[in-house]
Amino acid sequence: MDIRIQAVLISSLVTVSLLFIRDLLLPNLKTKKEEKKQKIEVYKKYAEPLGKSAESMFWRLNEIFTNGSKAKFLERGKVITDFDNYKYISTLYRLGGLLGWITAIKKEQSYIRASNDGDSGKLLKALSELEKSLADGPHAEEKRALHLTEIWSIKASQERLMDLGAEISRIVKHELKVSDVLLISDLSANRNLEVSRKCADFLCNALELEKVPDELLKTTQFDVAKKLSIREAWIYRDWQSGIGEMMLVKSESDNRTFDVIGYKEFEAMFGSDDPEHQKWITRLGKLFDGVAVNNTDANDMRINQLKNTFESTANLILTIDNSDVDLGLIGSQTIDKAKNVLAQA
């Protein structure tokens, strides 16, 4: 090839490359760098209140799990002292406040393209784990199916239990809503038997087996009711966002867009007749109402739910402490305790 043609080709290639770098590559790198900076700035603005809120919730959960006598304030059905009432309301406030700060962070960074790099990615993962601990309970569905197959000697593979349990849970929760009771064991004997029959017919149809005999249903109906009386109070992710939004107000500070309401405002909401406030506060309260963390009652899924929340809160605290956005305001005692909780998990 002629040397002049080669020179022209090389010159053209260099020009195109420079244009690509100038017009596409450099602006794209600059945009990514700016997005990363913006995301870190969001976390920096909320690191202090988020960390303090997580710390406050962490110590309340620690109190609940390490001192059964101090957790008596959760037993709402008994005589309630002013102090017990305060502890209960403040527990709801602490969890609601934590969800509020998480919601604020999500709102502020909603315009920033999601990234999973560096500290922002680690913090996002820690927040997601906390949300998951409050929201996810598929093991409860599997447990219902397992209990029934054992009672009626029905063979079902481990792989099928989850799907079977989902429908069993639907049958149970529909009956609870229709009958307006908390647990299946609260139903009358006739209704208990009817629920047993519906569950048995579903299992046998799904597994293509002969129906469970009526006599066996009658002799096992109360055992079935006991096993199906699983206490649950999952706070689904959209509910968490709803609770978080209830807790937020426009910030008067130039530093942040949002702030979480104070305890005084929350207590007023707790005691108000506003159905909208009561809807969200009730969803918070169901997680704690009457839960006995030292009870060996394996049918209260809230105990493991709170344990998982305890551990994920500890993880969030350590993630903030280890990040560049940490302001050094989380106490050393909290850090040490959080490490201990995760070490024992």
mmCIF file of C-alpha atoms in Angstrom:
data_model
loop_
_atom_site.group_PDB
_atom_site.id
_atom_site.type_symbol
_atom_site.label_atom_id
_atom_site.label_comp_id
_atom_site.label_asym_id
_atom_site.label_seq_id
_atom_site.Cartn_x
_atom_site.Cartn_y
_atom_site.Cartn_z
ATOM 1 C CA MET A 1 0.000 0.000 0.000
ATOM 2 C CA ASP A 2 1.170 3.462 -0.871
ATOM 3 C CA ILE A 3 2.840 5.271 2.031
ATOM 4 C CA ARG A 4 0.587 8.292 1.523
ATOM 5 C CA ILE A 5 -2.550 6.149 1.711
ATOM 6 C CA GLN A 6 -1.241 4.542 4.914
ATOM 7 C CA ALA A 7 -0.631 7.971 6.390
ATOM 8 C CA VAL A 8 -4.151 9.070 5.521
ATOM 9 C CA LEU A 9 -5.636 5.910 7.066
ATOM 10 C CA ILE A 10 -3.592 6.269 10.251
ATOM 11 C CA SER A 11 -4.492 9.945 10.493
ATOM 12 C CA SER A 12 -8.180 9.147 10.026
ATOM 13 C CA LEU A 13 -8.058 6.366 12.641
ATOM 14 C CA VAL A 14 -6.358 8.660 15.154
ATOM 15 C CA THR A 15 -8.940 11.390 14.493
ATOM 16 C CA VAL A 16 -11.872 8.977 14.953
ATOM 17 C CA SER A 17 -10.293 7.591 18.125
ATOM 18 C CA LEU A 18 -9.784 11.070 19.565
ATOM 19 C CA LEU A 19 -13.365 12.004 18.720
ATOM 20 C CA PHE A 20 -14.602 8.802 20.396
ATOM 21 C CA ILE A 21 -12.576 9.522 23.511
ATOM 22 C CA ARG A 22 -13.602 13.193 23.614
ATOM 23 C CA ASP A 23 -17.279 12.878 22.741
ATOM 24 C CA LEU A 24 -18.237 9.485 24.149
ATOM 25 C CA LEU A 25 -15.743 7.888 26.512
ATOM 26 C CA LEU A 26 -14.732 10.891 28.619
ATOM 27 C CA PRO A 27 -18.307 12.218 29.088
ATOM 28 C CA ASN A 28 -19.476 8.724 30.023
ATOM 29 C CA LEU A 29 -16.684 8.325 32.584
ATOM 30 C CA LYS A 30 -17.431 11.794 33.921
ATOM 31 C CA THR A 31 -21.136 10.945 34.246
ATOM 32 C CA LYS A 32 -20.401 7.707 36.099
ATOM 33 C CA LYS A 33 -18.008 9.501 38.398
ATOM 34 C CA GLU A 34 -20.612 12.181 39.107
ATOM 35 C CA GLU A 35 -23.324 9.580 39.752
ATOM 36 C CA LYS A 36 -21.058 7.763 42.186
ATOM 37 C CA LYS A 37 -20.253 11.037 43.923
ATOM 38 C CA GLN A 38 -23.956 11.922 44.168
ATOM 39 C CA LYS A 39 -24.812 8.541 45.658
ATOM 40 C CA ILE A 40 -22.072 8.848 48.276
ATOM 41 C CA GLU A 41 -23.294 12.370 49.087
ATOM 42 C CA VAL A 42 -26.787 11.010 49.741
ATOM 43 C CA TYR A 43 -25.410 8.446 52.193
ATOM 44 C CA LYS A 44 -23.204 11.063 53.843
ATOM 45 C CA LYS A 45 -26.217 13.290 54.491
ATOM 46 C CA TYR A 46 -28.109 10.448 56.145
ATOM 47 C CA ALA A 47 -25.262 8.439 57.690
ATOM 48 C CA GLU A 48 -25.542 10.096 61.093
ATOM 49 C CA PRO A 49 -29.328 9.790 61.634
ATOM 50 C CA LEU A 50 -29.427 6.353 59.996
ATOM 51 C CA GLY A 51 -26.597 5.101 62.210
ATOM 52 C CA LYS A 52 -28.125 6.565 65.363
ATOM 53 C CA SER A 53 -31.527 5.126 64.506
ATOM 54 C CA ALA A 54 -30.034 1.683 63.831
ATOM 55 C CA GLU A 55 -28.114 1.907 67.101
ATOM 56 C CA SER A 56 -31.282 2.765 69.030
ATOM 57 C CA MET A 57 -33.215 -0.151 67.490
ATOM 58 C CA PHE A 58 -30.277 -2.489 68.026
ATOM 59 C CA TRP A 59 -30.158 -1.882 71.784
ATOM 60 C CA ARG A 60 -33.909 -2.294 72.149
ATOM 61 C CA LEU A 61 -33.755 -5.658 70.367
ATOM 62 C CA ASN A 62 -30.750 -6.598 72.480
ATOM 63 C CA GLU A 63 -32.810 -5.852 75.598
ATOM 64 C CA ILE A 64 -35.687 -7.978 74.315
ATOM 65 C CA PHE A 65 -33.483 -10.976 73.603
ATOM 66 C CA THR A 66 -31.146 -10.868 76.614
ATOM 67 C CA ASN A 67 -33.557 -10.079 79.431
ATOM 68 C CA GLY A 68 -36.918 -11.842 79.348
ATOM 69 C CA SER A 69 -38.256 -9.952 82.352
ATOM 70 C CA LYS A 70 -37.561 -6.610 80.663
ATOM 71 C CA ALA A 71 -39.419 -7.763 77.548
ATOM 72 C CA LYS A 72 -42.704 -8.130 79.468
ATOM 73 C CA PHE A 73 -43.839 -4.807 78.015
ATOM 74 C CA LEU A 74 -44.616 -6.703 74.788
ATOM 75 C CA GLU A 75 -47.421 -8.625 76.524
ATOM 76 C CA ARG A 76 -50.215 -6.201 75.734
ATOM 77 C CA GLY A 77 -53.048 -8.403 76.970
ATOM 78 C CA LYS A 78 -52.144 -7.998 80.639
ATOM 79 C CA VAL A 79 -52.221 -5.014 82.991
ATOM 80 C CA ILE A 80 -50.170 -2.285 81.304
ATOM 81 C CA THR A 81 -48.227 0.221 83.382
ATOM 82 C CA ASP A 82 -47.282 3.650 82.063
ATOM 83 C CA PHE A 83 -43.678 2.479 81.779
ATOM 84 C CA ASP A 84 -44.673 -0.667 79.845
ATOM 85 C CA ASN A 85 -46.790 1.443 77.521
ATOM 86 C CA TYR A 86 -43.903 3.819 76.917
ATOM 87 C CA LYS A 87 -41.495 0.954 76.168
ATOM 88 C CA TYR A 88 -43.958 -0.585 73.721
ATOM 89 C CA ILE A 89 -44.685 2.656 71.863
ATOM 90 C CA SER A 90 -41.010 3.607 71.773
ATOM 91 C CA THR A 91 -40.151 0.188 70.298
ATOM 92 C CA LEU A 92 -42.585 0.820 67.460
ATOM 93 C CA TYR A 93 -41.185 4.334 67.091
ATOM 94 C CA ARG A 94 -37.613 3.081 66.836
ATOM 95 C CA LEU A 95 -38.409 0.589 64.101
ATOM 96 C CA GLY A 96 -40.651 3.085 62.299
ATOM 97 C CA GLY A 97 -37.903 5.701 62.510
ATOM 98 C CA LEU A 98 -35.339 3.329 61.038
ATOM 99 C CA LEU A 99 -37.688 2.555 58.148
ATOM 100 C CA GLY A 100 -38.201 6.292 57.756
ATOM 101 C CA TRP A 101 -34.494 6.997 57.260
ATOM 102 C CA ILE A 102 -34.212 4.102 54.800
ATOM 103 C CA THR A 103 -37.166 5.493 52.842
ATOM 104 C CA ALA A 104 -35.583 8.961 52.860
ATOM 105 C CA ILE A 105 -32.352 7.595 51.392
ATOM 106 C CA LYS A 106 -34.275 5.809 48.649
ATOM 107 C CA LYS A 107 -36.246 8.918 47.794
ATOM 108 C CA GLU A 108 -33.126 11.085 47.574
ATOM 109 C CA GLN A 109 -31.190 8.686 45.385
ATOM 110 C CA SER A 110 -34.113 7.702 43.160
ATOM 111 C CA TYR A 111 -32.866 10.001 40.399
ATOM 112 C CA ILE A 112 -29.382 8.471 40.470
ATOM 113 C CA ARG A 113 -28.662 5.413 38.374
ATOM 114 C CA ALA A 114 -28.217 2.386 40.639
ATOM 115 C CA SER A 115 -24.655 1.279 41.225
ATOM 116 C CA ASN A 116 -23.176 -1.511 43.280
ATOM 117 C CA ASP A 117 -19.646 -0.258 43.687
ATOM 118 C CA GLY A 118 -17.744 0.741 46.792
ATOM 119 C CA ASP A 119 -19.355 1.867 50.022
ATOM 120 C CA SER A 120 -22.668 2.820 48.401
ATOM 121 C CA GLY A 121 -23.087 -0.751 47.147
ATOM 122 C CA LYS A 122 -22.260 -2.214 50.558
ATOM 123 C CA LEU A 123 -24.684 0.098 52.315
ATOM 124 C CA LEU A 124 -27.396 -0.654 49.769
ATOM 125 C CA LYS A 125 -26.894 -4.379 50.379
ATOM 126 C CA ALA A 126 -27.036 -3.924 54.167
ATOM 127 C CA LEU A 127 -30.280 -1.964 53.878
ATOM 128 C CA SER A 128 -31.717 -4.634 51.588
ATOM 129 C CA GLU A 129 -30.837 -7.362 54.108
ATOM 130 C CA LEU A 130 -32.644 -5.455 56.836
ATOM 131 C CA GLU A 131 -35.731 -5.092 54.646
ATOM 132 C CA LYS A 132 -35.577 -8.786 53.820
ATOM 133 C CA SER A 133 -35.444 -9.821 57.478
ATOM 134 C CA LEU A 134 -38.723 -7.996 58.089
ATOM 135 C CA ALA A 135 -40.505 -9.033 54.905
ATOM 136 C CA ASP A 136 -39.656 -12.573 53.848
ATOM 137 C CA GLY A 137 -41.188 -15.678 55.384
ATOM 138 C CA PRO A 138 -41.404 -18.497 52.818
ATOM 139 C CA HIS A 139 -40.174 -20.963 55.453
ATOM 140 C CA ALA A 140 -43.512 -20.523 57.263
ATOM 141 C CA GLU A 141 -45.374 -21.773 54.200
ATOM 142 C CA GLU A 142 -43.090 -24.776 53.853
ATOM 143 C CA LYS A 143 -43.546 -25.521 57.545
ATOM 144 C CA ARG A 144 -47.344 -25.654 57.234
ATOM 145 C CA ALA A 145 -47.173 -28.176 54.403
ATOM 146 C CA LEU A 146 -44.601 -30.290 56.251
ATOM 147 C CA HIS A 147 -46.734 -30.433 59.404
ATOM 148 C CA LEU A 148 -49.807 -31.640 57.519
ATOM 149 C CA THR A 149 -47.989 -34.282 55.476
ATOM 150 C CA GLU A 150 -46.552 -35.685 58.704
ATOM 151 C CA ILE A 151 -49.913 -35.725 60.504
ATOM 152 C CA TRP A 152 -51.712 -37.498 57.656
ATOM 153 C CA SER A 153 -48.725 -39.639 56.527
ATOM 154 C CA ILE A 154 -48.721 -38.072 53.075
ATOM 155 C CA LYS A 155 -45.553 -38.392 51.012
ATOM 156 C CA ALA A 156 -44.343 -35.225 49.338
ATOM 157 C CA SER A 157 -40.885 -34.325 48.092
ATOM 158 C CA GLN A 158 -38.962 -31.470 49.683
ATOM 159 C CA GLU A 159 -39.155 -29.628 46.376
ATOM 160 C CA ARG A 160 -42.976 -29.656 46.441
ATOM 161 C CA LEU A 161 -43.408 -28.429 50.009
ATOM 162 C CA MET A 162 -42.937 -24.746 49.204
ATOM 163 C CA ASP A 163 -45.610 -24.650 46.492
ATOM 164 C CA LEU A 164 -47.982 -26.796 48.539
ATOM 165 C CA GLY A 165 -47.401 -24.616 51.576
ATOM 166 C CA ALA A 166 -48.233 -21.455 49.636
ATOM 167 C CA GLU A 167 -51.738 -22.715 48.891
ATOM 168 C CA ILE A 168 -52.185 -24.093 52.417
ATOM 169 C CA SER A 169 -51.268 -20.640 53.726
ATOM 170 C CA ARG A 170 -53.818 -19.056 51.401
ATOM 171 C CA ILE A 171 -56.554 -21.362 52.741
ATOM 172 C CA VAL A 172 -55.562 -20.620 56.340
ATOM 173 C CA LYS A 173 -55.304 -16.839 55.933
ATOM 174 C CA HIS A 174 -58.620 -16.678 54.086
ATOM 175 C CA GLU A 175 -60.315 -18.479 56.971
ATOM 176 C CA LEU A 176 -58.667 -16.204 59.536
ATOM 177 C CA LYS A 177 -59.936 -13.133 57.710
ATOM 178 C CA VAL A 178 -63.451 -14.463 57.157
ATOM 179 C CA SER A 179 -63.807 -15.647 60.762
ATOM 180 C CA ASP A 180 -62.001 -12.573 62.173
ATOM 181 C CA VAL A 181 -59.692 -14.559 64.436
ATOM 182 C CA LEU A 182 -55.956 -14.416 65.037
ATOM 183 C CA LEU A 183 -55.162 -18.145 64.964
ATOM 184 C CA ILE A 184 -56.764 -21.259 63.510
ATOM 185 C CA SER A 185 -56.874 -22.717 67.024
ATOM 186 C CA ASP A 186 -59.298 -19.901 67.929
ATOM 187 C CA LEU A 187 -61.959 -21.327 65.598
ATOM 188 C CA SER A 188 -64.865 -23.503 66.663
ATOM 189 C CA ALA A 189 -64.516 -27.273 66.366
ATOM 190 C CA ASN A 190 -66.707 -27.332 63.252
ATOM 191 C CA ARG A 191 -64.692 -24.634 61.523
ATOM 192 C CA ASN A 192 -61.431 -26.341 62.498
ATOM 193 C CA LEU A 193 -62.668 -29.525 60.865
ATOM 194 C CA GLU A 194 -63.687 -27.651 57.729
ATOM 195 C CA VAL A 195 -60.226 -26.079 57.408
ATOM 196 C CA SER A 196 -58.629 -29.529 57.855
ATOM 197 C CA ARG A 197 -60.841 -30.924 55.120
ATOM 198 C CA LYS A 198 -59.999 -28.112 52.684
ATOM 199 C CA CYS A 199 -56.267 -28.524 53.297
ATOM 200 C CA ALA A 200 -56.411 -32.319 53.012
ATOM 201 C CA ASP A 201 -58.438 -32.216 49.787
ATOM 202 C CA PHE A 202 -56.003 -29.735 48.259
ATOM 203 C CA LEU A 203 -52.935 -31.824 49.183
ATOM 204 C CA CYS A 204 -54.435 -35.052 47.884
ATOM 205 C CA ASN A 205 -55.592 -33.467 44.627
ATOM 206 C CA ALA A 206 -52.225 -31.810 44.056
ATOM 207 C CA LEU A 207 -50.320 -35.035 44.750
ATOM 208 C CA GLU A 208 -52.885 -37.253 42.996
ATOM 209 C CA LEU A 209 -53.601 -39.321 46.104
ATOM 210 C CA GLU A 210 -56.739 -40.764 47.644
ATOM 211 C CA LYS A 211 -58.612 -38.469 50.000
ATOM 212 C CA VAL A 212 -57.822 -38.459 53.701
ATOM 213 C CA PRO A 213 -60.623 -40.441 55.444
ATOM 214 C CA ASP A 214 -63.155 -38.378 57.400
ATOM 215 C CA GLU A 215 -62.441 -40.365 60.541
ATOM 216 C CA LEU A 216 -58.751 -39.475 60.375
ATOM 217 C CA LEU A 217 -59.643 -35.825 59.809
ATOM 218 C CA LYS A 218 -61.806 -35.840 62.926
ATOM 219 C CA THR A 219 -59.202 -37.495 65.135
ATOM 220 C CA THR A 220 -56.442 -35.143 64.002
ATOM 221 C CA GLN A 221 -58.343 -31.851 63.599
ATOM 222 C CA PHE A 222 -57.093 -30.274 66.824
ATOM 223 C CA ASP A 223 -53.519 -31.354 66.161
ATOM 224 C CA VAL A 224 -53.880 -29.795 62.710
ATOM 225 C CA ALA A 225 -55.268 -26.581 64.226
ATOM 226 C CA LYS A 226 -52.323 -26.395 66.614
ATOM 227 C CA LYS A 227 -49.773 -26.919 63.859
ATOM 228 C CA LEU A 228 -51.451 -24.401 61.555
ATOM 229 C CA SER A 229 -51.593 -21.767 64.279
ATOM 230 C CA ILE A 230 -48.371 -20.118 63.205
ATOM 231 C CA ARG A 231 -48.023 -16.511 64.307
ATOM 232 C CA GLU A 232 -46.750 -14.299 61.503
ATOM 233 C CA ALA A 233 -46.355 -10.552 61.095
ATOM 234 C CA TRP A 234 -44.322 -9.971 57.964
ATOM 235 C CA ILE A 235 -43.850 -6.313 57.120
ATOM 236 C CA TYR A 236 -43.759 -6.487 53.344
ATOM 237 C CA ARG A 237 -41.436 -4.161 51.465
ATOM 238 C CA ASP A 238 -44.195 -1.878 50.211
ATOM 239 C CA TRP A 239 -45.564 -1.735 53.763
ATOM 240 C CA GLN A 240 -42.097 -0.767 54.963
ATOM 241 C CA SER A 241 -42.102 2.083 52.458
ATOM 242 C CA GLY A 242 -45.580 3.119 53.602
ATOM 243 C CA ILE A 243 -44.508 3.139 57.249
ATOM 244 C CA GLY A 244 -41.366 5.017 56.295
ATOM 245 C CA GLU A 245 -43.350 7.685 54.445
ATOM 246 C CA MET A 246 -45.625 8.097 57.469
ATOM 247 C CA MET A 247 -42.546 8.801 59.578
ATOM 248 C CA LEU A 248 -41.072 11.466 57.265
ATOM 249 C CA VAL A 249 -41.446 15.229 57.246
ATOM 250 C CA LYS A 250 -39.791 17.897 55.129
ATOM 251 C CA SER A 251 -36.495 18.860 56.731
ATOM 252 C CA GLU A 252 -35.928 22.412 57.883
ATOM 253 C CA SER A 253 -32.192 21.821 57.507
ATOM 254 C CA ASP A 254 -30.267 22.791 54.379
ATOM 255 C CA ASN A 255 -28.354 19.536 54.682
ATOM 256 C CA ARG A 256 -31.193 17.052 54.087
ATOM 257 C CA THR A 257 -34.500 16.934 52.278
ATOM 258 C CA PHE A 258 -36.227 14.745 54.882
ATOM 259 C CA ASP A 259 -36.302 14.239 58.628
ATOM 260 C CA VAL A 260 -38.078 11.659 60.793
ATOM 261 C CA ILE A 261 -40.810 12.861 63.145
ATOM 262 C CA GLY A 262 -40.066 12.987 66.863
ATOM 263 C CA TYR A 263 -41.384 10.645 69.531
ATOM 264 C CA LYS A 264 -44.019 13.214 70.580
ATOM 265 C CA GLU A 265 -45.575 13.254 67.114
ATOM 266 C CA PHE A 266 -45.455 9.469 66.870
ATOM 267 C CA GLU A 267 -47.151 8.991 70.252
ATOM 268 C CA ALA A 268 -49.911 11.336 69.098
ATOM 269 C CA MET A 269 -50.345 9.207 65.972
ATOM 270 C CA PHE A 270 -50.403 6.050 68.114
ATOM 271 C CA GLY A 271 -53.261 7.404 70.237
ATOM 272 C CA SER A 272 -55.220 9.047 67.427
ATOM 273 C CA ASP A 273 -58.419 7.786 65.802
ATOM 274 C CA ASP A 274 -57.094 8.504 62.324
ATOM 275 C CA PRO A 275 -57.692 5.236 60.402
ATOM 276 C CA GLU A 276 -54.753 5.909 58.074
ATOM 277 C CA HIS A 277 -52.309 6.265 60.968
ATOM 278 C CA GLN A 278 -53.789 3.266 62.748
ATOM 279 C CA LYS A 279 -53.432 1.087 59.653
ATOM 280 C CA TRP A 280 -49.657 1.553 59.477
ATOM 281 C CA ILE A 281 -49.058 1.547 63.227
ATOM 282 C CA THR A 282 -51.037 -1.703 63.548
ATOM 283 C CA ARG A 283 -48.781 -3.306 60.949
ATOM 284 C CA LEU A 284 -45.805 -2.304 63.072
ATOM 285 C CA GLY A 285 -47.428 -3.478 66.281
ATOM 286 C CA LYS A 286 -48.276 -6.971 65.020
ATOM 287 C CA LEU A 287 -44.570 -7.765 64.912
ATOM 288 C CA PHE A 288 -44.259 -7.206 68.666
ATOM 289 C CA ASP A 289 -47.706 -7.803 70.214
ATOM 290 C CA GLY A 290 -47.470 -10.608 72.770
ATOM 291 C CA VAL A 291 -44.262 -12.069 71.351
ATOM 292 C CA ALA A 292 -42.324 -14.082 73.943
ATOM 293 C CA VAL A 293 -38.801 -14.426 72.616
ATOM 294 C CA ASN A 294 -37.754 -16.889 75.355
ATOM 295 C CA ASN A 295 -40.712 -19.160 74.674
ATOM 296 C CA THR A 296 -39.900 -22.441 72.996
ATOM 297 C CA ASP A 297 -43.140 -22.156 70.981
ATOM 298 C CA ALA A 298 -41.814 -22.957 67.518
ATOM 299 C CA ASN A 299 -45.054 -21.781 65.914
ATOM 300 C CA ASP A 300 -44.341 -18.085 66.460
ATOM 301 C CA MET A 301 -42.353 -17.119 63.383
ATOM 302 C CA ARG A 302 -41.916 -13.595 64.753
ATOM 303 C CA ILE A 303 -39.196 -14.816 67.119
ATOM 304 C CA ASN A 304 -36.893 -15.766 64.228
ATOM 305 C CA GLN A 305 -38.035 -12.694 62.323
ATOM 306 C CA LEU A 306 -36.907 -10.448 65.178
ATOM 307 C CA LYS A 307 -33.651 -12.390 65.547
ATOM 308 C CA ASN A 308 -32.924 -11.883 61.865
ATOM 309 C CA THR A 309 -33.788 -8.200 62.213
ATOM 310 C CA PHE A 310 -31.448 -7.981 65.213
ATOM 311 C CA GLU A 311 -28.612 -9.491 63.178
ATOM 312 C CA SER A 312 -29.271 -7.414 60.061
ATOM 313 C CA THR A 313 -29.347 -4.248 62.189
ATOM 314 C CA ALA A 314 -25.982 -5.251 63.656
ATOM 315 C CA ASN A 315 -24.688 -5.758 60.115
ATOM 316 C CA LEU A 316 -25.964 -2.321 59.064
ATOM 317 C CA ILE A 317 -24.196 -0.714 62.035
ATOM 318 C CA LEU A 318 -20.886 -2.369 61.155
ATOM 319 C CA THR A 319 -21.290 -1.521 57.457
ATOM 320 C CA ILE A 320 -21.739 2.160 58.316
ATOM 321 C CA ASP A 321 -18.813 2.023 60.758
ATOM 322 C CA ASN A 322 -16.516 0.506 58.117
ATOM 323 C CA SER A 323 -17.505 2.914 55.355
ATOM 324 C CA ASP A 324 -16.117 6.275 54.305
ATOM 325 C CA VAL A 325 -19.432 7.912 55.196
ATOM 326 C CA ASP A 326 -19.133 7.006 58.885
ATOM 327 C CA LEU A 327 -18.903 10.088 61.071
ATOM 328 C CA GLY A 328 -17.566 8.223 64.091
ATOM 329 C CA LEU A 329 -20.783 8.767 66.022
ATOM 330 C CA ILE A 330 -21.733 5.128 66.615
ATOM 331 C CA GLY A 331 -20.563 4.164 70.091
ATOM 332 C CA SER A 332 -17.666 1.748 70.524
ATOM 333 C CA GLN A 333 -19.784 -0.363 72.879
ATOM 334 C CA THR A 334 -22.395 -0.694 70.127
ATOM 335 C CA ILE A 335 -19.742 -1.691 67.595
ATOM 336 C CA ASP A 336 -18.331 -4.370 69.921
ATOM 337 C CA LYS A 337 -21.798 -5.727 70.707
ATOM 338 C CA ALA A 338 -22.779 -5.795 67.029
ATOM 339 C CA LYS A 339 -19.654 -7.792 66.220
ATOM 340 C CA ASN A 340 -20.501 -10.220 69.019
ATOM 341 C CA VAL A 341 -24.069 -10.668 67.753
ATOM 342 C CA LEU A 342 -22.888 -11.496 64.235
ATOM 343 C CA ALA A 343 -20.177 -13.824 65.552
ATOM 344 C CA GLN A 344 -22.845 -15.839 67.379
ATOM 345 C CA ALA A 345 -25.308 -15.857 64.469
#
